[in-house]
CSV table of C-alpha atoms in Angstrom, one decimal:
chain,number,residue,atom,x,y,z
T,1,UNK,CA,11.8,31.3,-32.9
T,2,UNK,CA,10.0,28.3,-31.5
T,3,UNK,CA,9.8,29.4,-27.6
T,4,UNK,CA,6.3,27.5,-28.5
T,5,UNK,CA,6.7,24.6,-26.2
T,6,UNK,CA,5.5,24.8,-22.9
T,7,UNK,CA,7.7,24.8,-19.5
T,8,UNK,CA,5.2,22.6,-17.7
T,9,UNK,CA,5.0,20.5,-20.7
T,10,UNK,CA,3.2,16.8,-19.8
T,11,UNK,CA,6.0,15.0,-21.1
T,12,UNK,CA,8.7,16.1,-18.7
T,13,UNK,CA,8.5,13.4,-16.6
T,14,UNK,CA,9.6,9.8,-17.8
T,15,UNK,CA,9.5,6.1,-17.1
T,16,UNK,CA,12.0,3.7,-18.4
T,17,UNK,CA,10.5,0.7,-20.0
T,18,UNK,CA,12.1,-2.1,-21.8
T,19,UNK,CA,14.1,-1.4,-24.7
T,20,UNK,CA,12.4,-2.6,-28.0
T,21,UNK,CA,12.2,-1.2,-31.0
T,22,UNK,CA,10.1,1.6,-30.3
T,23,UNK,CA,10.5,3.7,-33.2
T,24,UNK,CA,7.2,5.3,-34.2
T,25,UNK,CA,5.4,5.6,-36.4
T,26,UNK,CA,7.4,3.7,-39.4
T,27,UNK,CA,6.5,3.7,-42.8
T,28,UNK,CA,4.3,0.2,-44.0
T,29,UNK,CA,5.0,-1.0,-47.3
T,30,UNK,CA,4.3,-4.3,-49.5
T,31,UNK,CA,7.1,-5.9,-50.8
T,32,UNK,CA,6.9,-8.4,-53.5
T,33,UNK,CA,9.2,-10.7,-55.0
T,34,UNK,CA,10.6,-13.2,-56.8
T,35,UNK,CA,9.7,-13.4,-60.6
T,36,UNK,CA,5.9,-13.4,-62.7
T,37,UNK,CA,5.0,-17.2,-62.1
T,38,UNK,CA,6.4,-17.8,-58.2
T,39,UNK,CA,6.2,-14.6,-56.6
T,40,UNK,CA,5.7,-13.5,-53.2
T,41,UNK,CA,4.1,-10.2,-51.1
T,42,UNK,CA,5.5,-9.5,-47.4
T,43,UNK,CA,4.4,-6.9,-45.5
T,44,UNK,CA,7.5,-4.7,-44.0
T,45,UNK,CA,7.4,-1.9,-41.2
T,46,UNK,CA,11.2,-2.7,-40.4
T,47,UNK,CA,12.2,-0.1,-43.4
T,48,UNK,CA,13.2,2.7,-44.0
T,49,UNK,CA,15.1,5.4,-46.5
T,50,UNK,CA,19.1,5.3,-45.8
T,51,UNK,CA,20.2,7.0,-48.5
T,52,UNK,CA,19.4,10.1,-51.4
T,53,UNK,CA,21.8,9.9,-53.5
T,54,UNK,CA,22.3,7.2,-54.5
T,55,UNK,CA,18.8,6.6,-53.1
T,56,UNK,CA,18.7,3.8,-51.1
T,57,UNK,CA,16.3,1.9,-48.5
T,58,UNK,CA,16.3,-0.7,-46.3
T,59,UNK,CA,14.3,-3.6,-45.5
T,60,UNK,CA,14.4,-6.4,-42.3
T,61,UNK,CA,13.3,-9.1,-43.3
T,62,UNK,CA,13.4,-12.7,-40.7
T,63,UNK,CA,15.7,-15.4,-42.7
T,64,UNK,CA,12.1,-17.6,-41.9
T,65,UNK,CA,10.1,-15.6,-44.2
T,66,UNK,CA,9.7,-17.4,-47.2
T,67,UNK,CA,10.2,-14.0,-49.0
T,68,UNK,CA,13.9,-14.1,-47.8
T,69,UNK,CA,14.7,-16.4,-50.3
T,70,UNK,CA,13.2,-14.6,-53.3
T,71,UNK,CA,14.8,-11.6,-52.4
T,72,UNK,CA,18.5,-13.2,-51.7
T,73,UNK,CA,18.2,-15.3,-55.3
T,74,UNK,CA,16.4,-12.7,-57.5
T,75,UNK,CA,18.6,-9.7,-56.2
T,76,UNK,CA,15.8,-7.8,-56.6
T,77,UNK,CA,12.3,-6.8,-55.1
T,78,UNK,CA,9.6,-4.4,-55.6
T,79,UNK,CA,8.2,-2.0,-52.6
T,80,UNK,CA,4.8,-1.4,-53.2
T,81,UNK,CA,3.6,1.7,-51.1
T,82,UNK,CA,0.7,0.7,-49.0
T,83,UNK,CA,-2.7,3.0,-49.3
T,84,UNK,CA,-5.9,3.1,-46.9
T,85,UNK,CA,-7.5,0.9,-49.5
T,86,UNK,CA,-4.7,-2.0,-49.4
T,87,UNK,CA,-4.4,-1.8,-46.0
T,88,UNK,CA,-6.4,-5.1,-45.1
T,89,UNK,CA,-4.5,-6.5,-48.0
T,90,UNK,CA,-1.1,-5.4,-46.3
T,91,UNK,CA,-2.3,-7.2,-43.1
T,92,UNK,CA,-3.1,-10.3,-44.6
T,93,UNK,CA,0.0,-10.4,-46.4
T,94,UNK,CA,2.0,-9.8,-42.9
T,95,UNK,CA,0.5,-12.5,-41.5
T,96,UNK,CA,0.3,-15.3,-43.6
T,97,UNK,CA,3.1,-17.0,-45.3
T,98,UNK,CA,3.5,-17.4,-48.9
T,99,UNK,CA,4.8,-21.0,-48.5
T,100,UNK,CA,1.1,-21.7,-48.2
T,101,UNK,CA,-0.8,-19.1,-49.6
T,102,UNK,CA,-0.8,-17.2,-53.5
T,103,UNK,CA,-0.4,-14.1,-51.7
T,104,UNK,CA,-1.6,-12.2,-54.7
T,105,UNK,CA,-4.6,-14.2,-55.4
T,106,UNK,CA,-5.8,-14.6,-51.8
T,107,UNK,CA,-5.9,-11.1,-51.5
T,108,UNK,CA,-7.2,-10.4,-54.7
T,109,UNK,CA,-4.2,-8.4,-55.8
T,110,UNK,CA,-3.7,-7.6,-59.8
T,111,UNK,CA,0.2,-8.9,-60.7
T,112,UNK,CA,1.4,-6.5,-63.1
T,113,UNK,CA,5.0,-6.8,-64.5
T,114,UNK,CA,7.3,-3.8,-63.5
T,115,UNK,CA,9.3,-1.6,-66.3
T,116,UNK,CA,12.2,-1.8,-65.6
T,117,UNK,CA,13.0,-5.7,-64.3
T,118,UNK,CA,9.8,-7.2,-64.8
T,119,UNK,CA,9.1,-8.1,-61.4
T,120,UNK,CA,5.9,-8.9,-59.9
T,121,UNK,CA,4.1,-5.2,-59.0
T,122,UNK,CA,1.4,-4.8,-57.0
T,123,UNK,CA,-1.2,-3.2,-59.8
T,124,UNK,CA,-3.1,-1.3,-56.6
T,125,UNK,CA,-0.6,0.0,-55.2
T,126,UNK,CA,-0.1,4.0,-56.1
T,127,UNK,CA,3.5,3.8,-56.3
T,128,UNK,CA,6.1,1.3,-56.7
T,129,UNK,CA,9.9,0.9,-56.4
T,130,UNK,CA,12.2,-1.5,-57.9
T,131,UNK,CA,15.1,-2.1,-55.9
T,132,UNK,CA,18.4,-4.2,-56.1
T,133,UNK,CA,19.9,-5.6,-53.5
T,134,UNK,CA,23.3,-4.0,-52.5
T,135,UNK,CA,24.1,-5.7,-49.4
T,136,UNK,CA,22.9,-8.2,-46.9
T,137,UNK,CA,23.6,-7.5,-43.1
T,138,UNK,CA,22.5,-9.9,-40.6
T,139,UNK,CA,21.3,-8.3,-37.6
T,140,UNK,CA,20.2,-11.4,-35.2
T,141,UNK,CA,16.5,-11.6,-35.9
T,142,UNK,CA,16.5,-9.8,-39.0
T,143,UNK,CA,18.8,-9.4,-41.8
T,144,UNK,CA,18.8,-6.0,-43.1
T,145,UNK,CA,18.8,-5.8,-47.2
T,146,UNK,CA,20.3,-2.5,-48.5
T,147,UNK,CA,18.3,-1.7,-51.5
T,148,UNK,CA,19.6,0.6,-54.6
T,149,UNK,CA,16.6,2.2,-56.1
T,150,UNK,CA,16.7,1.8,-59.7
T,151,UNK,CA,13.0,2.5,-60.6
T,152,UNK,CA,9.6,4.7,-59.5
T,153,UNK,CA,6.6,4.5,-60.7
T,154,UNK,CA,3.5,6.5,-59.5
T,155,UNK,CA,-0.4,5.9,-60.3
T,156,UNK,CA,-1.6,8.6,-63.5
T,157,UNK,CA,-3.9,9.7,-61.3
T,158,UNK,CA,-1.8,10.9,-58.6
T,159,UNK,CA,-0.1,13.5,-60.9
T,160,UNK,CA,-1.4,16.8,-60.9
T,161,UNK,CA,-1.4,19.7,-63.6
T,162,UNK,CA,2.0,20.4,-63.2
T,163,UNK,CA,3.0,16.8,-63.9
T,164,UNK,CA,4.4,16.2,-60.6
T,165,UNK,CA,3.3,13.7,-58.1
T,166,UNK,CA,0.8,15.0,-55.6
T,167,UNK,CA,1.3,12.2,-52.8
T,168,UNK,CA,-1.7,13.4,-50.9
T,169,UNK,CA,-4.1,11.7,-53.3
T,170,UNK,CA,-2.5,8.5,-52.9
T,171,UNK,CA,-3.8,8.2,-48.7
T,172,UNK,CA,-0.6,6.3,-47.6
T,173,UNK,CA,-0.4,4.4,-44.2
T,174,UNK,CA,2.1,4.6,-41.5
T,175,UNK,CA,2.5,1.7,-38.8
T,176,UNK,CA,2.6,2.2,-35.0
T,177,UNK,CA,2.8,0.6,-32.3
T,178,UNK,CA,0.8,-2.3,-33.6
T,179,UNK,CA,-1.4,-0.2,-35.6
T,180,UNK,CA,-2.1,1.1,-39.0
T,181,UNK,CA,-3.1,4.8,-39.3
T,182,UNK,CA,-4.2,6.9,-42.3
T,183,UNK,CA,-1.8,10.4,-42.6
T,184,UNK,CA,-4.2,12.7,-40.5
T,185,UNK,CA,-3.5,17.1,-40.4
T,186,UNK,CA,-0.6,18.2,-42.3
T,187,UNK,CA,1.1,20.3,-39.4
T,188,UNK,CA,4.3,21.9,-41.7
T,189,UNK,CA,6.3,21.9,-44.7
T,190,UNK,CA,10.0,21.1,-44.6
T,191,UNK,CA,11.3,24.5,-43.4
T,192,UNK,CA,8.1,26.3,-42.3
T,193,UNK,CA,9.8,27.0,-39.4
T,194,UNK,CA,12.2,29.6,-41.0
T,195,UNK,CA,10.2,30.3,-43.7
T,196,UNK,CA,9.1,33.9,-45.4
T,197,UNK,CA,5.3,35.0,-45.6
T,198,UNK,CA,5.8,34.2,-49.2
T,199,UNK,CA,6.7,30.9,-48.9
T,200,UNK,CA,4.1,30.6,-46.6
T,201,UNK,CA,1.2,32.0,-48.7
T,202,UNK,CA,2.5,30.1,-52.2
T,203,UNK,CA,2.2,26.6,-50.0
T,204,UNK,CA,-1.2,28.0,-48.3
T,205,UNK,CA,-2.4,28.0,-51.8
T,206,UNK,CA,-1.8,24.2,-52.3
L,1,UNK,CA,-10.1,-13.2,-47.5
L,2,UNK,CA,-10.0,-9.7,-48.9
L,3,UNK,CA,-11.5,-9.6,-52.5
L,4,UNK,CA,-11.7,-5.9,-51.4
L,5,UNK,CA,-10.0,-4.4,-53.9
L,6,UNK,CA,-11.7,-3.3,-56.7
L,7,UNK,CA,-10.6,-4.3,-59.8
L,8,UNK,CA,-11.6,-1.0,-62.0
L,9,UNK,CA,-8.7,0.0,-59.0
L,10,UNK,CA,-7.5,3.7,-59.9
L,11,UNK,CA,-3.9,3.1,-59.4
L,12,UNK,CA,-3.7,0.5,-62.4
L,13,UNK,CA,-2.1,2.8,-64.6
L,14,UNK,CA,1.4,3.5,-63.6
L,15,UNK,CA,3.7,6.4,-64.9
L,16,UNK,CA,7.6,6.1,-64.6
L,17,UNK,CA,9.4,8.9,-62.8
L,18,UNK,CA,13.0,9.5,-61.9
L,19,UNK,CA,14.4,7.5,-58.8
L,20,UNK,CA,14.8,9.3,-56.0
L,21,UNK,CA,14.2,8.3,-52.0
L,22,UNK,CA,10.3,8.0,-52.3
L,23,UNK,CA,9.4,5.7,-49.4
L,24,UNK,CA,6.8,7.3,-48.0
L,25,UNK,CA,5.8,8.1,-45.0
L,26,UNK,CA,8.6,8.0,-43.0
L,27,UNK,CA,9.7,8.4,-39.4
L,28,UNK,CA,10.4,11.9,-38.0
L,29,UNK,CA,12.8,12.1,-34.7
L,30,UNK,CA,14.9,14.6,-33.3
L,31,UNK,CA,18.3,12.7,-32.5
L,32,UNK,CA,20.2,14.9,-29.4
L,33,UNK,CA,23.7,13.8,-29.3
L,34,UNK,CA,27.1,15.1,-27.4
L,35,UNK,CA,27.0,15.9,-23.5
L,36,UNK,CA,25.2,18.0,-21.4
L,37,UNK,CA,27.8,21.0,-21.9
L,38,UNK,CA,28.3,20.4,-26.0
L,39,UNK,CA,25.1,19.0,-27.1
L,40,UNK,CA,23.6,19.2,-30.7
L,41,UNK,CA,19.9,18.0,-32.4
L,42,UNK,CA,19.3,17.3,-35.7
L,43,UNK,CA,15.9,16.4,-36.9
L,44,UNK,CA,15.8,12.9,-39.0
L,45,UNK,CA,13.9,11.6,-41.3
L,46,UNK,CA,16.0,8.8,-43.1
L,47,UNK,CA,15.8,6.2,-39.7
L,48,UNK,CA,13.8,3.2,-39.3
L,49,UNK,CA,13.6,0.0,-37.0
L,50,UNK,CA,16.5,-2.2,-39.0
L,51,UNK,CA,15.9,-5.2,-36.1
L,52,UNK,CA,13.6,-6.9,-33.1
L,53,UNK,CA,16.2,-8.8,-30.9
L,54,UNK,CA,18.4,-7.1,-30.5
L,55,UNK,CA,16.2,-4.4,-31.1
L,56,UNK,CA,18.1,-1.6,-33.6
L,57,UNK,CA,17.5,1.2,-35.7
L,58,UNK,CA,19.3,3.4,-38.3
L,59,UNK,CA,19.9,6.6,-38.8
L,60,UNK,CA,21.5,8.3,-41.4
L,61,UNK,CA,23.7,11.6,-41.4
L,62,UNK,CA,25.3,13.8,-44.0
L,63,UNK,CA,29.4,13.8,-42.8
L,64,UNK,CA,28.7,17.2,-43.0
L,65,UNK,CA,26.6,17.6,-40.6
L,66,UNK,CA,27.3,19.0,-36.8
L,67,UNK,CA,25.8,16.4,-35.0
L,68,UNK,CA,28.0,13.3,-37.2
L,69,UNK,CA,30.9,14.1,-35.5
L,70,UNK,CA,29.0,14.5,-32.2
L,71,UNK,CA,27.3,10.6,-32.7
L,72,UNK,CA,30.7,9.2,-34.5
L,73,UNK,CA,32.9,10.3,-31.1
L,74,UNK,CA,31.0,9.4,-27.8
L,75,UNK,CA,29.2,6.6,-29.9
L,76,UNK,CA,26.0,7.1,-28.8
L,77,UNK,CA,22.9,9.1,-29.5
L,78,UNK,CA,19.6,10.2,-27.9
L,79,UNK,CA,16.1,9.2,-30.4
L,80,UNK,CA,13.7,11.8,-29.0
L,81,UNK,CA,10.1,10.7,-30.8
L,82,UNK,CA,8.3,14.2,-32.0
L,83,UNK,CA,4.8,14.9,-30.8
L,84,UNK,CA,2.3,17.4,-32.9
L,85,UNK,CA,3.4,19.8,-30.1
L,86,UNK,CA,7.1,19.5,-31.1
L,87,UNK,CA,7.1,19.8,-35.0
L,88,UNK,CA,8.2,23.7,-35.3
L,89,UNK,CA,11.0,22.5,-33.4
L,90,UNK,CA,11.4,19.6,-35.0
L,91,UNK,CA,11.8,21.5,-38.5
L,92,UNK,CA,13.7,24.5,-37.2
L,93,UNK,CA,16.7,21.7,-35.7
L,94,UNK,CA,16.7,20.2,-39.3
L,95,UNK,CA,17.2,23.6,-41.3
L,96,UNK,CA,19.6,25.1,-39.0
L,97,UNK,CA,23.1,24.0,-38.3
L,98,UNK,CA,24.4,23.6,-34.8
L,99,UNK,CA,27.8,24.9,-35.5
L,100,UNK,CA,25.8,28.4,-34.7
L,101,UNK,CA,23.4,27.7,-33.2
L,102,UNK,CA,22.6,26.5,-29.9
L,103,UNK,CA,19.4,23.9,-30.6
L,104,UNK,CA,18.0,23.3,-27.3
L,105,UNK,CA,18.5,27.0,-26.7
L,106,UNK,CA,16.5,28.4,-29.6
L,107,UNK,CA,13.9,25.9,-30.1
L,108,UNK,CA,13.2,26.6,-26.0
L,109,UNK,CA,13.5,22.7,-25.1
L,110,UNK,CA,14.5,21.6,-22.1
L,111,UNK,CA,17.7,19.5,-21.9
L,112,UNK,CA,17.8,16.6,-19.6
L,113,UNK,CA,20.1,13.9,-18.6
L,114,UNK,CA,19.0,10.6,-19.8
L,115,UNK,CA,19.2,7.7,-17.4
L,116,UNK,CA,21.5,5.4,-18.8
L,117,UNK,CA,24.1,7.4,-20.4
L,118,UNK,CA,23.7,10.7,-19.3
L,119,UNK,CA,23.1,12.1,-22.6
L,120,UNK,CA,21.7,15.5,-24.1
L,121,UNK,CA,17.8,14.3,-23.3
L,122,UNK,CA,14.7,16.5,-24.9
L,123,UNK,CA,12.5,17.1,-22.1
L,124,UNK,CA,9.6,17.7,-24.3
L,125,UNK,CA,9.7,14.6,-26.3
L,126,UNK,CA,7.3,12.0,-25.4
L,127,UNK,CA,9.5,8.6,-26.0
L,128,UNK,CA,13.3,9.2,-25.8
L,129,UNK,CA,15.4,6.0,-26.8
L,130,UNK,CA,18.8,5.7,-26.0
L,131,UNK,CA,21.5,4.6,-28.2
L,132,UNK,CA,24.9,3.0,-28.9
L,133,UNK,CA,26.5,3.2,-32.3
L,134,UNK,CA,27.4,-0.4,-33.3
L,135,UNK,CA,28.3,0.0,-37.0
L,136,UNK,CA,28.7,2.7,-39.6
L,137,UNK,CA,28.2,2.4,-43.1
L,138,UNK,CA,29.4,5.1,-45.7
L,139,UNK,CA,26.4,4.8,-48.5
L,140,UNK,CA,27.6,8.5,-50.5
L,141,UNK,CA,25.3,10.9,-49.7
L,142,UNK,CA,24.8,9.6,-46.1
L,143,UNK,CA,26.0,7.6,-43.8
L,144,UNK,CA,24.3,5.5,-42.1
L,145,UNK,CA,24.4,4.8,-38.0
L,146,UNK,CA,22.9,1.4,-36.9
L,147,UNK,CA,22.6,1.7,-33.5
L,148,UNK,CA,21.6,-0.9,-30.9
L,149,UNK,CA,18.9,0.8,-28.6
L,150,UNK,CA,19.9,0.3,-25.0
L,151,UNK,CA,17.4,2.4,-23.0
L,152,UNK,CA,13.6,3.3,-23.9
L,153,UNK,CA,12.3,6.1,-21.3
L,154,UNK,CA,8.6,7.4,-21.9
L,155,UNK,CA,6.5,10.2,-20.5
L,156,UNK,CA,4.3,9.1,-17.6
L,157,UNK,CA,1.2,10.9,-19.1
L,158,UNK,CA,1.1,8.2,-21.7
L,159,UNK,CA,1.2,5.3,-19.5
L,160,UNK,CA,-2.7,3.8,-19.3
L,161,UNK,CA,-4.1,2.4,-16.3
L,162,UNK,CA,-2.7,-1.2,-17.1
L,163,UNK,CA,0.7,0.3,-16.7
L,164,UNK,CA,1.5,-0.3,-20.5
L,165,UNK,CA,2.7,2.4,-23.1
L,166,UNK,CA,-0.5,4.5,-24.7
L,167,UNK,CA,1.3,6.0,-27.9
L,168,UNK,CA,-1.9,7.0,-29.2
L,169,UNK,CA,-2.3,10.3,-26.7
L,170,UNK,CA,1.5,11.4,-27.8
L,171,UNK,CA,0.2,12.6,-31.1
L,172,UNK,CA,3.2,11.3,-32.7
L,173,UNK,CA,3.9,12.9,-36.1
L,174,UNK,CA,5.2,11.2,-39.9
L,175,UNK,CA,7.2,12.7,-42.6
L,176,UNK,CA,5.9,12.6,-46.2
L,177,UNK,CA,7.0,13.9,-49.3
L,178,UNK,CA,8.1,17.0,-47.8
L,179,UNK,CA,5.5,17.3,-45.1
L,180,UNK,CA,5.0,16.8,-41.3
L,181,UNK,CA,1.8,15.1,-40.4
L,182,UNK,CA,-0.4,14.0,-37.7
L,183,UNK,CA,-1.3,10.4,-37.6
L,184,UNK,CA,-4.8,10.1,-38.4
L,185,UNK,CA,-8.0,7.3,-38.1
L,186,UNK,CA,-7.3,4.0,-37.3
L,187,UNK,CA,-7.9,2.0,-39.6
L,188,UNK,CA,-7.0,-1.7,-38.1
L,189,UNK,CA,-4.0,-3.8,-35.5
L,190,UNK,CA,-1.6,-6.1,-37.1
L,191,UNK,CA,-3.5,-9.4,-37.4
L,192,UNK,CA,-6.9,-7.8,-38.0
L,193,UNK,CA,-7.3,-9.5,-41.6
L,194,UNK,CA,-7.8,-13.0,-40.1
L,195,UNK,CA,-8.5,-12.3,-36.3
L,196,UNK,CA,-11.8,-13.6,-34.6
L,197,UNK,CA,-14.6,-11.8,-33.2
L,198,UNK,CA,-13.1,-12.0,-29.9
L,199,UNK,CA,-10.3,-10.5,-30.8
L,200,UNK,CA,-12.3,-7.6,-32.7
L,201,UNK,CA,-14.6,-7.0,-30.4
L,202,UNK,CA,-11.5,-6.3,-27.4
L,203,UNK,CA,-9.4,-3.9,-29.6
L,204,UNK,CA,-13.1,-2.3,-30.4
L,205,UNK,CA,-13.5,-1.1,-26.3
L,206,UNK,CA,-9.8,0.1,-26.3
């Protein structure tokens, strides 16, 4: 297959620099908390899926961070996926504390209970998760919350005529390197590399 | 601050759908692991940054996976970032197994030894990060690695004239729902919401 990178390729030669967490890109997502009248948004990049089945995910959050508490007492948070439109929402909400600051109201966010546990859901966001918490590991800056995913639920208008989710509508946001990017070209599908020419044509057709 | 979201928002209405892993995007790294004689890769999508100081990240493995046993016994494993360039590559090494196939081999990528521990290195990659398995937690379907990074190398293309880490030119590439993708436009830093003109008006000449 793939002889289809280069032998002079530009990245052959390296530099060490210091070691940080130089993962990149990582997802961006909004997480809010604690219960329908004190309730709180933080903006996470430190997350990610650990698990499928059970599904799981994780989330670092700082013990400082005054959503740390909601989290630990509630058990329970909702991951709000983070679109082009929120994003400006998503930075305020990284940046500022809730100690201070109505996190929904400043940035004129619509709290809509969730299904399932009744959290407080961010009404913009296209999808939302409910999560409990599994298990706390603390990591030295950050503890790390396993998260059981218990719930999903998508935007109506994100579903297409097949009634499954199309996730394209929905222009999610990645984080790197200190900056929030749209998704750009789709390059692949998950096992376009192997795949037949009818594979190919059915997800040309998409 | 940001009244900016409308409230006639379409994402209001909410559907339920069945829980599954739907945090989306997510990273995409190839993780080379072994020595330089008995090497394996295996593509990743379920990682993220778990911790800044020390600075950590997880990755989670079927047990039945080749490379599992490869991490679990020297302890360590190689995070190779994947550039637009390297996403056949990318896919092929997370469809096929290694117990047939040798990865570096058929994806034509050049193995290198990395600087700190001497592992299974992928030439091509733009950012390799080197890694030492600290803990290991079984979570059913996957188990999940968190690893403490210990080396960060990067290619010396990226590297702008202030001697400081350009990520943007290494095309770096996200996982979605099933789908490799480019990053796309920028559409603000961390801190944008609330910074100053100053501060707007530098990141604007970068």
């Amino acid at each position: 297959m793939a002889g289809s990178v280069s032998k002079e390729n530009e990245y052959l030669k390296k530099k060490e620099i210091k070691p940080s967490a130089f993962l990149n890109p990582v997802p961006l997502v909004m997480c809010s908390s604690g219960d329908m009248d004190n309730s709180d948004i933080i903006t996470l990049a430190w997350c990610g899926t650990v698990n499928s089945d059970p599904p799981m995910l994780s989330l670092s959050v700082r013990k400082s961070r005054f959503s740390h508490h909601l989290i630990l007492e509630k058990g329970k948070a909702c991951v709000n996926l983070v679109s082009a439109e929120l994003v400006k929402a998503a930075d305020f909400c990284g940046v500022r504390s809730g100690r201070d600051t109505d996190k929904f109201k400043a940035a004129g966010l619509t709290k809509v209970a969730s299904p399932l546990y009744g959290l407080p859901m961010i009404g913009e966001s296209p999808v939302s998760i409910e999560c409990s918490v599994k298990q706390v590991i603390e990591l030295g800056s950050h503890d790390m919350f396993l998260m059981g995913i218990d719930a999903v639920c998508a935007a109506e208008t994100l579903f297409d005529e097949k009634g499954a989710v199309d996730l394209r509508k929905a222009r999610l946001v990645a984080y790197s390197h200190g900056e929030y990017y749209e998704l750009g070209k789709i390059l692949g599908f998950f096992g376009f590399s192997v795949a037949g020419g009818k594979a190919l044509r059915r997800r040309a057709r998409k």
